[in-house]
Amino acid sequence: MKSNGNSVISLEDVLNQIAPDGIDGPLPPVHLWTPQNCTDIQMEIRADGAWWHEGSRIKRERLVKLFSRILRKDADGQIYLVTPYEKVIVHVEDAPFVAVRVDRVGAPDRDQVLAFTTNLGDVVAADREFPLRVETDPETQEPSPYILVRGGLEAKLSRPVFYELAEMAEAHEGCADKLGVWSNGHFFELGPAA
């Protein structure tokens, strides 16, 4: 792989930089990397969480998981795959991750913890730093629920996960018309009671 036309960087060197401990080790420090080269190679994450490149679905799960570990959302709102040498534009249809599971830890009260697992194995507990939010389509009133996973990157909650949350929902004190859930001592509004 050529980085700037003059030097050649091996794929193995790149992989060692971005995942020295493999795809199950700590996340690479993408926030520290400032590559000058930026390209668009028609990389896409569709609403169902599937990754596509130049019109073909990427079916190798390990490759998708590796790519997901080097995602970054920059100040311009664009999502990129980032290495120390280059960043690649990723076209995201909805959210880069899908929350496919929710687990409640503790008794159902203010101190319970709601932990969400994404389609790529990330686990995040809803709290002040990793909030739940719900956008409502103004025309259809269809809710779109999300949880922050890391660095501005969100997971959209799958329909079954959102239904589980709806079953846990309760009215907030002094606001009977709004339902939500507690996690780590924080109340997250899901939508109207009616």
PDB file of C-alpha atoms in Angstrom:
ATOM      1  CA  MET A   1       0.000   0.000   0.000  1.00  0.00           C
ATOM      2  CA  LYS A   2       1.393   3.433  -0.881  1.00  0.00           C
ATOM      3  CA  SER A   3       0.783   6.170   1.635  1.00  0.00           C
ATOM      4  CA  ASN A   4       2.067   9.226  -0.193  1.00  0.00           C
ATOM      5  CA  GLY A   5       3.472   7.995  -3.484  1.00  0.00           C
ATOM      6  CA  ASN A   6       7.021   7.732  -2.153  1.00  0.00           C
ATOM      7  CA  SER A   7       6.887   5.143   0.608  1.00  0.00           C
ATOM      8  CA  VAL A   8       5.277   1.743   0.716  1.00  0.00           C
ATOM      9  CA  ILE A   9       3.512   0.577   3.867  1.00  0.00           C
ATOM     10  CA  SER A  10       2.671  -3.088   4.218  1.00  0.00           C
ATOM     11  CA  LEU A  11      -0.832  -4.182   5.151  1.00  0.00           C
ATOM     12  CA  GLU A  12       0.691  -6.075   8.089  1.00  0.00           C
ATOM     13  CA  ASP A  13       2.258  -2.840   9.398  1.00  0.00           C
ATOM     14  CA  VAL A  14      -1.096  -1.071   9.138  1.00  0.00           C
ATOM     15  CA  LEU A  15      -2.911  -3.897  10.951  1.00  0.00           C
ATOM     16  CA  ASN A  16      -0.268  -3.929  13.689  1.00  0.00           C
ATOM     17  CA  GLN A  17      -0.767  -0.176  14.129  1.00  0.00           C
ATOM     18  CA  ILE A  18      -4.547  -0.266  14.321  1.00  0.00           C
ATOM     19  CA  ALA A  19      -4.993  -3.538  16.229  1.00  0.00           C
ATOM     20  CA  PRO A  20      -1.708  -4.594  17.874  1.00  0.00           C
ATOM     21  CA  ASP A  21      -3.588  -6.843  20.307  1.00  0.00           C
ATOM     22  CA  GLY A  22      -5.989  -8.251  17.703  1.00  0.00           C
ATOM     23  CA  ILE A  23      -9.656  -7.369  17.294  1.00  0.00           C
ATOM     24  CA  ASP A  24     -10.496  -8.286  20.890  1.00  0.00           C
ATOM     25  CA  GLY A  25      -7.832  -6.100  22.526  1.00  0.00           C
ATOM     26  CA  PRO A  26      -8.162  -2.458  23.549  1.00  0.00           C
ATOM     27  CA  LEU A  27      -9.525  -0.007  21.004  1.00  0.00           C
ATOM     28  CA  PRO A  28      -6.866   1.761  18.922  1.00  0.00           C
ATOM     29  CA  PRO A  29      -6.287   5.468  19.695  1.00  0.00           C
ATOM     30  CA  VAL A  30      -8.023   6.769  16.568  1.00  0.00           C
ATOM     31  CA  HIS A  31      -8.579  10.137  18.266  1.00  0.00           C
ATOM     32  CA  LEU A  32      -4.793  10.674  18.198  1.00  0.00           C
ATOM     33  CA  TRP A  33      -4.289   9.907  14.504  1.00  0.00           C
ATOM     34  CA  THR A  34      -4.215  12.833  12.079  1.00  0.00           C
ATOM     35  CA  PRO A  35      -3.667  11.412   8.600  1.00  0.00           C
ATOM     36  CA  GLN A  36      -3.496  13.924   5.766  1.00  0.00           C
ATOM     37  CA  ASN A  37      -4.797  11.588   3.063  1.00  0.00           C
ATOM     38  CA  CYS A  38      -8.603  11.229   2.847  1.00  0.00           C
ATOM     39  CA  THR A  39     -10.361   9.096   0.239  1.00  0.00           C
ATOM     40  CA  ASP A  40     -13.827   7.876  -0.662  1.00  0.00           C
ATOM     41  CA  ILE A  41     -13.824   4.212  -1.699  1.00  0.00           C
ATOM     42  CA  GLN A  42     -17.617   3.781  -1.559  1.00  0.00           C
ATOM     43  CA  MET A  43     -17.655   2.213   1.915  1.00  0.00           C
ATOM     44  CA  GLU A  44     -21.182   2.110   3.345  1.00  0.00           C
ATOM     45  CA  ILE A  45     -22.959   0.973   6.502  1.00  0.00           C
ATOM     46  CA  ARG A  46     -26.628   0.368   5.800  1.00  0.00           C
ATOM     47  CA  ALA A  47     -29.486   0.806   8.275  1.00  0.00           C
ATOM     48  CA  ASP A  48     -29.495  -2.912   9.129  1.00  0.00           C
ATOM     49  CA  GLY A  49     -25.815  -2.709  10.198  1.00  0.00           C
ATOM     50  CA  ALA A  50     -24.481  -4.445   7.061  1.00  0.00           C
ATOM     51  CA  TRP A  51     -21.197  -3.155   5.658  1.00  0.00           C
ATOM     52  CA  TRP A  52     -20.845  -2.689   1.901  1.00  0.00           C
ATOM     53  CA  HIS A  53     -17.939  -1.738  -0.373  1.00  0.00           C
ATOM     54  CA  GLU A  54     -18.446  -0.646  -3.975  1.00  0.00           C
ATOM     55  CA  GLY A  55     -21.902  -2.251  -4.082  1.00  0.00           C
ATOM     56  CA  SER A  56     -20.892  -5.612  -2.584  1.00  0.00           C
ATOM     57  CA  ARG A  57     -21.643  -6.720   0.948  1.00  0.00           C
ATOM     58  CA  ILE A  58     -18.609  -7.404   3.136  1.00  0.00           C
ATOM     59  CA  LYS A  59     -19.350 -10.850   4.534  1.00  0.00           C
ATOM     60  CA  ARG A  60     -16.180 -11.483   6.552  1.00  0.00           C
ATOM     61  CA  GLU A  61     -17.305 -10.777  10.120  1.00  0.00           C
ATOM     62  CA  ARG A  62     -13.747 -10.405  11.463  1.00  0.00           C
ATOM     63  CA  LEU A  63     -12.952  -7.775   8.840  1.00  0.00           C
ATOM     64  CA  VAL A  64     -16.127  -5.826   9.651  1.00  0.00           C
ATOM     65  CA  LYS A  65     -15.297  -6.004  13.370  1.00  0.00           C
ATOM     66  CA  LEU A  66     -11.772  -4.742  12.678  1.00  0.00           C
ATOM     67  CA  PHE A  67     -13.147  -1.863  10.601  1.00  0.00           C
ATOM     68  CA  SER A  68     -15.676  -1.004  13.327  1.00  0.00           C
ATOM     69  CA  ARG A  69     -12.817  -0.560  15.810  1.00  0.00           C
ATOM     70  CA  ILE A  70     -11.217   2.195  13.727  1.00  0.00           C
ATOM     71  CA  LEU A  71     -14.368   4.240  13.098  1.00  0.00           C
ATOM     72  CA  ARG A  72     -14.303   7.878  14.110  1.00  0.00           C
ATOM     73  CA  LYS A  73     -16.823  10.695  13.857  1.00  0.00           C
ATOM     74  CA  ASP A  74     -15.071  13.992  13.205  1.00  0.00           C
ATOM     75  CA  ALA A  75     -16.174  17.542  13.957  1.00  0.00           C
ATOM     76  CA  ASP A  76     -17.542  17.835  10.401  1.00  0.00           C
ATOM     77  CA  GLY A  77     -20.143  15.163  11.311  1.00  0.00           C
ATOM     78  CA  GLN A  78     -18.646  12.689   8.818  1.00  0.00           C
ATOM     79  CA  ILE A  79     -17.733   9.156   9.885  1.00  0.00           C
ATOM     80  CA  TYR A  80     -14.377   7.776   8.780  1.00  0.00           C
ATOM     81  CA  LEU A  81     -12.274   4.637   8.970  1.00  0.00           C
ATOM     82  CA  VAL A  82      -9.011   5.998  10.359  1.00  0.00           C
ATOM     83  CA  THR A  83      -5.464   4.642  10.314  1.00  0.00           C
ATOM     84  CA  PRO A  84      -2.261   6.534  11.098  1.00  0.00           C
ATOM     85  CA  TYR A  85      -1.768   6.924   7.330  1.00  0.00           C
ATOM     86  CA  GLU A  86      -5.188   7.556   5.833  1.00  0.00           C
ATOM     87  CA  LYS A  87      -8.847   8.120   6.558  1.00  0.00           C
ATOM     88  CA  VAL A  88     -11.647   6.733   4.425  1.00  0.00           C
ATOM     89  CA  ILE A  89     -15.142   8.224   4.225  1.00  0.00           C
ATOM     90  CA  VAL A  90     -17.859   5.840   5.428  1.00  0.00           C
ATOM     91  CA  HIS A  91     -21.371   6.583   4.189  1.00  0.00           C
ATOM     92  CA  VAL A  92     -23.727   5.689   7.060  1.00  0.00           C
ATOM     93  CA  GLU A  93     -27.407   5.259   6.233  1.00  0.00           C
ATOM     94  CA  ASP A  94     -28.612   5.590   9.846  1.00  0.00           C
ATOM     95  CA  ALA A  95     -26.162   4.665  12.635  1.00  0.00           C
ATOM     96  CA  PRO A  96     -22.868   2.756  12.461  1.00  0.00           C
ATOM     97  CA  PHE A  97     -24.033   0.141  14.996  1.00  0.00           C
ATOM     98  CA  VAL A  98     -27.254  -1.693  15.853  1.00  0.00           C
ATOM     99  CA  ALA A  99     -28.099  -2.549  19.469  1.00  0.00           C
ATOM    100  CA  VAL A 100     -29.302  -6.141  19.293  1.00  0.00           C
ATOM    101  CA  ARG A 101     -29.642  -6.918  23.005  1.00  0.00           C
ATOM    102  CA  VAL A 102     -30.417  -5.206  26.306  1.00  0.00           C
ATOM    103  CA  ASP A 103     -29.751  -6.692  29.736  1.00  0.00           C
ATOM    104  CA  ARG A 104     -31.008  -5.314  33.027  1.00  0.00           C
ATOM    105  CA  VAL A 105     -28.583  -5.667  35.933  1.00  0.00           C
ATOM    106  CA  GLY A 106     -29.996  -5.173  39.413  1.00  0.00           C
ATOM    107  CA  ALA A 107     -33.481  -4.704  40.782  1.00  0.00           C
ATOM    108  CA  PRO A 108     -35.898  -2.691  38.602  1.00  0.00           C
ATOM    109  CA  ASP A 109     -35.378   0.730  40.164  1.00  0.00           C
ATOM    110  CA  ARG A 110     -33.334   3.927  39.672  1.00  0.00           C
ATOM    111  CA  ASP A 111     -30.057   2.118  40.274  1.00  0.00           C
ATOM    112  CA  GLN A 112     -30.599  -0.655  37.735  1.00  0.00           C
ATOM    113  CA  VAL A 113     -28.100  -0.752  34.876  1.00  0.00           C
ATOM    114  CA  LEU A 114     -29.240  -1.253  31.301  1.00  0.00           C
ATOM    115  CA  ALA A 115     -26.414  -2.762  29.234  1.00  0.00           C
ATOM    116  CA  PHE A 116     -26.706  -2.803  25.451  1.00  0.00           C
ATOM    117  CA  THR A 117     -24.811  -5.151  23.114  1.00  0.00           C
ATOM    118  CA  THR A 118     -24.255  -4.130  19.503  1.00  0.00           C
ATOM    119  CA  ASN A 119     -24.216  -6.255  16.376  1.00  0.00           C
ATOM    120  CA  LEU A 120     -20.397  -6.127  16.519  1.00  0.00           C
ATOM    121  CA  GLY A 121     -20.006  -7.086  20.180  1.00  0.00           C
ATOM    122  CA  ASP A 122     -19.599  -3.682  21.812  1.00  0.00           C
ATOM    123  CA  VAL A 123     -21.255  -3.479  25.229  1.00  0.00           C
ATOM    124  CA  VAL A 124     -22.282  -0.126  26.694  1.00  0.00           C
ATOM    125  CA  ALA A 125     -24.244   0.727  29.834  1.00  0.00           C
ATOM    126  CA  ALA A 126     -26.645   3.664  29.562  1.00  0.00           C
ATOM    127  CA  ASP A 127     -25.664   6.543  31.844  1.00  0.00           C
ATOM    128  CA  ARG A 128     -24.867  10.265  31.690  1.00  0.00           C
ATOM    129  CA  GLU A 129     -21.785   9.635  29.497  1.00  0.00           C
ATOM    130  CA  PHE A 130     -23.543   7.092  27.251  1.00  0.00           C
ATOM    131  CA  PRO A 131     -27.114   8.375  26.981  1.00  0.00           C
ATOM    132  CA  LEU A 132     -30.172   6.887  25.366  1.00  0.00           C
ATOM    133  CA  ARG A 133     -32.110   9.224  23.084  1.00  0.00           C
ATOM    134  CA  VAL A 134     -35.224   8.856  20.965  1.00  0.00           C
ATOM    135  CA  GLU A 135     -35.982  10.856  17.846  1.00  0.00           C
ATOM    136  CA  THR A 136     -39.592  10.904  16.673  1.00  0.00           C
ATOM    137  CA  ASP A 137     -40.484  11.312  13.007  1.00  0.00           C
ATOM    138  CA  PRO A 138     -42.756  14.389  12.868  1.00  0.00           C
ATOM    139  CA  GLU A 139     -44.965  12.890  10.148  1.00  0.00           C
ATOM    140  CA  THR A 140     -45.297   9.232  11.153  1.00  0.00           C
ATOM    141  CA  GLN A 141     -44.597   9.625  14.894  1.00  0.00           C
ATOM    142  CA  GLU A 142     -42.308   6.566  14.517  1.00  0.00           C
ATOM    143  CA  PRO A 143     -39.647   6.524  17.245  1.00  0.00           C
ATOM    144  CA  SER A 144     -35.963   6.014  16.402  1.00  0.00           C
ATOM    145  CA  PRO A 145     -34.042   5.110  19.576  1.00  0.00           C
ATOM    146  CA  TYR A 146     -30.241   5.368  19.869  1.00  0.00           C
ATOM    147  CA  ILE A 147     -27.515   4.867  22.457  1.00  0.00           C
ATOM    148  CA  LEU A 148     -24.083   6.461  22.330  1.00  0.00           C
ATOM    149  CA  VAL A 149     -21.382   3.797  21.965  1.00  0.00           C
ATOM    150  CA  ARG A 150     -18.169   5.869  21.788  1.00  0.00           C
ATOM    151  CA  GLY A 151     -16.779   9.076  20.347  1.00  0.00           C
ATOM    152  CA  GLY A 152     -20.040  10.346  18.850  1.00  0.00           C
ATOM    153  CA  LEU A 153     -20.802   6.957  17.277  1.00  0.00           C
ATOM    154  CA  GLU A 154     -24.271   5.616  18.068  1.00  0.00           C
ATOM    155  CA  ALA A 155     -26.140   2.347  17.858  1.00  0.00           C
ATOM    156  CA  LYS A 156     -29.755   2.339  16.757  1.00  0.00           C
ATOM    157  CA  LEU A 157     -31.815   0.059  18.977  1.00  0.00           C
ATOM    158  CA  SER A 158     -33.346  -2.829  17.066  1.00  0.00           C
ATOM    159  CA  ARG A 159     -37.122  -3.077  17.264  1.00  0.00           C
ATOM    160  CA  PRO A 160     -37.079  -6.054  19.724  1.00  0.00           C
ATOM    161  CA  VAL A 161     -34.673  -4.171  22.028  1.00  0.00           C
ATOM    162  CA  PHE A 162     -36.873  -1.071  21.962  1.00  0.00           C
ATOM    163  CA  TYR A 163     -39.927  -3.225  22.765  1.00  0.00           C
ATOM    164  CA  GLU A 164     -38.061  -4.636  25.778  1.00  0.00           C
ATOM    165  CA  LEU A 165     -37.357  -1.102  26.960  1.00  0.00           C
ATOM    166  CA  ALA A 166     -41.005  -0.152  26.449  1.00  0.00           C
ATOM    167  CA  GLU A 167     -41.987  -3.035  28.749  1.00  0.00           C
ATOM    168  CA  MET A 168     -39.637  -1.641  31.430  1.00  0.00           C
ATOM    169  CA  ALA A 169     -40.848   1.937  30.963  1.00  0.00           C
ATOM    170  CA  GLU A 170     -42.462   3.952  33.731  1.00  0.00           C
ATOM    171  CA  ALA A 171     -43.681   7.499  34.180  1.00  0.00           C
ATOM    172  CA  HIS A 172     -41.228  10.000  35.595  1.00  0.00           C
ATOM    173  CA  GLU A 173     -42.179  11.705  38.866  1.00  0.00           C
ATOM    174  CA  GLY A 174     -44.386  14.722  38.182  1.00  0.00           C
ATOM    175  CA  CYS A 175     -44.681  13.940  34.484  1.00  0.00           C
ATOM    176  CA  ALA A 176     -47.219  11.138  34.023  1.00  0.00           C
ATOM    177  CA  ASP A 177     -47.557  11.740  30.275  1.00  0.00           C
ATOM    178  CA  LYS A 178     -43.904  10.815  29.543  1.00  0.00           C
ATOM    179  CA  LEU A 179     -42.506   7.281  29.813  1.00  0.00           C
ATOM    180  CA  GLY A 180     -38.888   6.303  30.177  1.00  0.00           C
ATOM    181  CA  VAL A 181     -36.372   4.000  31.799  1.00  0.00           C
ATOM    182  CA  TRP A 182     -33.782   4.330  34.560  1.00  0.00           C
ATOM    183  CA  SER A 183     -30.152   3.303  34.197  1.00  0.00           C
ATOM    184  CA  ASN A 184     -27.268   4.170  36.516  1.00  0.00           C
ATOM    185  CA  GLY A 185     -29.451   6.703  38.340  1.00  0.00           C
ATOM    186  CA  HIS A 186     -30.434   8.599  35.173  1.00  0.00           C
ATOM    187  CA  PHE A 187     -33.896   8.743  33.626  1.00  0.00           C
ATOM    188  CA  PHE A 188     -34.082   8.440  29.830  1.00  0.00           C
ATOM    189  CA  GLU A 189     -37.334   9.493  28.185  1.00  0.00           C
ATOM    190  CA  LEU A 190     -38.675   7.069  25.575  1.00  0.00           C
ATOM    191  CA  GLY A 191     -41.845   8.849  24.513  1.00  0.00           C
ATOM    192  CA  PRO A 192     -45.413   9.814  25.403  1.00  0.00           C
ATOM    193  CA  ALA A 193     -47.507   7.575  27.670  1.00  0.00           C
ATOM    194  CA  ALA A 194     -50.477   7.503  25.277  1.00  0.00           C
TER     195      ALA A 194
END
